[in-house]
Short mmCIF file of C-alpha atoms in Angstrom, two decimals:
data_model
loop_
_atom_site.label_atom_id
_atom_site.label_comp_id
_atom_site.label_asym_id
_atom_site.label_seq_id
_atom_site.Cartn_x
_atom_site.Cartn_y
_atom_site.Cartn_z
CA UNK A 1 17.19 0.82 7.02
CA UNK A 2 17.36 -3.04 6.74
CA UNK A 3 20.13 -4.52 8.58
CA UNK A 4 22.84 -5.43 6.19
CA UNK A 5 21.70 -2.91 3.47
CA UNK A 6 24.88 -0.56 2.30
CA UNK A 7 23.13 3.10 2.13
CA UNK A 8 25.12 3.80 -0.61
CA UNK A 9 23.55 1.43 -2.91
CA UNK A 10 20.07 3.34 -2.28
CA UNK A 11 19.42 5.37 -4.81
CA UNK A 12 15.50 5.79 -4.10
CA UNK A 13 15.38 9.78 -2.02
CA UNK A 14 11.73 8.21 -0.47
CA UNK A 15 13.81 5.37 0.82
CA UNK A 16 15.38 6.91 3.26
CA UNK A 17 14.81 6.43 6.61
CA UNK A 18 13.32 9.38 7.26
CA UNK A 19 10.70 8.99 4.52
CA UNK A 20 9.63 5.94 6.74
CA UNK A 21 5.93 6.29 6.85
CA UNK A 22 4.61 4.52 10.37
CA UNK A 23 1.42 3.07 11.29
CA UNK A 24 0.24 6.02 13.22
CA UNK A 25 0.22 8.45 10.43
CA UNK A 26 -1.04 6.05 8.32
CA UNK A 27 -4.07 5.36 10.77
CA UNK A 28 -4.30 9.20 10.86
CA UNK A 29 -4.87 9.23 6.90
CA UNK A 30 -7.23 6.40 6.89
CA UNK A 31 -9.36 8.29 9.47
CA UNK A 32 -10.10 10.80 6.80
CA UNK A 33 -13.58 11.12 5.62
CA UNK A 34 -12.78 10.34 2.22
CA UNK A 35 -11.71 6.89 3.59
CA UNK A 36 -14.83 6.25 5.11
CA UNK A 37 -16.88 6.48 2.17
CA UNK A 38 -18.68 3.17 0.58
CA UNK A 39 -18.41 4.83 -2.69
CA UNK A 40 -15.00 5.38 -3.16
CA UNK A 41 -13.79 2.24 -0.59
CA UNK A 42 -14.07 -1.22 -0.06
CA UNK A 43 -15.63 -3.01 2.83
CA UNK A 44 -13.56 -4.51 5.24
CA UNK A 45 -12.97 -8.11 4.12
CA UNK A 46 -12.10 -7.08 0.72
CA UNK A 47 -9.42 -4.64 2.30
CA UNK A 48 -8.64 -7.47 4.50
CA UNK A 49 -8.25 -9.90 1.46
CA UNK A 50 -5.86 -7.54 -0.61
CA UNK A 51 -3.73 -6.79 2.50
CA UNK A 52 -3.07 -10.33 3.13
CA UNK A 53 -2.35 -10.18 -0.62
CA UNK A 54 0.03 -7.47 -0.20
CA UNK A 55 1.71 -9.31 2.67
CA UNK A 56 2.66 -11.78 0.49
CA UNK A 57 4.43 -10.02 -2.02
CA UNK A 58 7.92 -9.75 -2.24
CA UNK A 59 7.63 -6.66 -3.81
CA UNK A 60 6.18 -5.14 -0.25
CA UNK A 61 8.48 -3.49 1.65
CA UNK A 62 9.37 -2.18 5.16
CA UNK A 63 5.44 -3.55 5.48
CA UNK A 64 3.98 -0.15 4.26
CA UNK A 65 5.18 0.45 0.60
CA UNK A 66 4.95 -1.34 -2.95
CA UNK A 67 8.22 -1.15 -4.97
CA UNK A 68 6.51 -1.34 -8.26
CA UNK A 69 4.26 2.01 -7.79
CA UNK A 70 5.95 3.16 -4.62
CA UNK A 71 2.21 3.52 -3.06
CA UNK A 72 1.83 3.45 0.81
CA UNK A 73 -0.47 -0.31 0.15
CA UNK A 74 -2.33 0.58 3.13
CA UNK A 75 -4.54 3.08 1.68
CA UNK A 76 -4.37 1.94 -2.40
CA UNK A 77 -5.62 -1.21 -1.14
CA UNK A 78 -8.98 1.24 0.09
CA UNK A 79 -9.61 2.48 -2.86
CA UNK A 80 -12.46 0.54 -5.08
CA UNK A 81 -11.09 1.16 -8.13
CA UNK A 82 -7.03 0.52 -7.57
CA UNK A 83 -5.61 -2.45 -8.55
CA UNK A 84 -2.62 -4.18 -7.71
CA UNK A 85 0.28 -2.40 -10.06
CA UNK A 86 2.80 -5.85 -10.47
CA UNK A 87 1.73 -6.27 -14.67
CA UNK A 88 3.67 -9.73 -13.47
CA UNK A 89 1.57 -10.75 -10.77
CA UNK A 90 -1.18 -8.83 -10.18
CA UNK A 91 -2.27 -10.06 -6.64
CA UNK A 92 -6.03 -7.96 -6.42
CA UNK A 93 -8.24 -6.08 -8.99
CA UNK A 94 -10.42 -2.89 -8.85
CA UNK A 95 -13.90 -4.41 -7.16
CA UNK A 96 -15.24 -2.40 -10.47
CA UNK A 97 -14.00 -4.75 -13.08
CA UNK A 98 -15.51 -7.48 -10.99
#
């Protein structure tokens, strides 16, 4: 939990603490076949590109997770056909509708 944040005024179950996904598992996930596929995933600079996007947001947080969708951005931001899900600032389009 952020310091200062009242635990109380969470009302989001994946949230808590110990929903916190860390960069370990999410390595583990991304070393997954289906993440190593050119088909379904984007080369490295574009996942570079919408990461940095991602960084940027204020709608990121703990680092891992997007408050609009609740997605882990590490491994939407692999898939070729996600796009960012802010309808109010989308930071990075499928590389299909390119």
């Amino acid at each position: 939990m952020k310091p200062g944040m009242d635990r109380s005024a969470r009302n989001c179950k994946g949230c808590d603490d110990s929903y916190t996904v860390t960069e370990a598992q999410i390595q583990r996930i991304l070393a997954a076949p289906m993440f190593q596929s050119s088909e379904r995933c984007v080369d490295d600079e574009v996942y570079a590109a919408r990461l940095r996007e991602c960084g940027s947001c204020p709608k990121l947080m703990s680092g891992t997770t997007c408050i609009v969708c609740g997605c882990i951005v590490q491994i939407s931001a692999k898939y070729k056909e996600k796009s960012c899900p802010n309808p109010n600032d989308v930071r990075w389009r499928s590389v299909a509708s390119h």
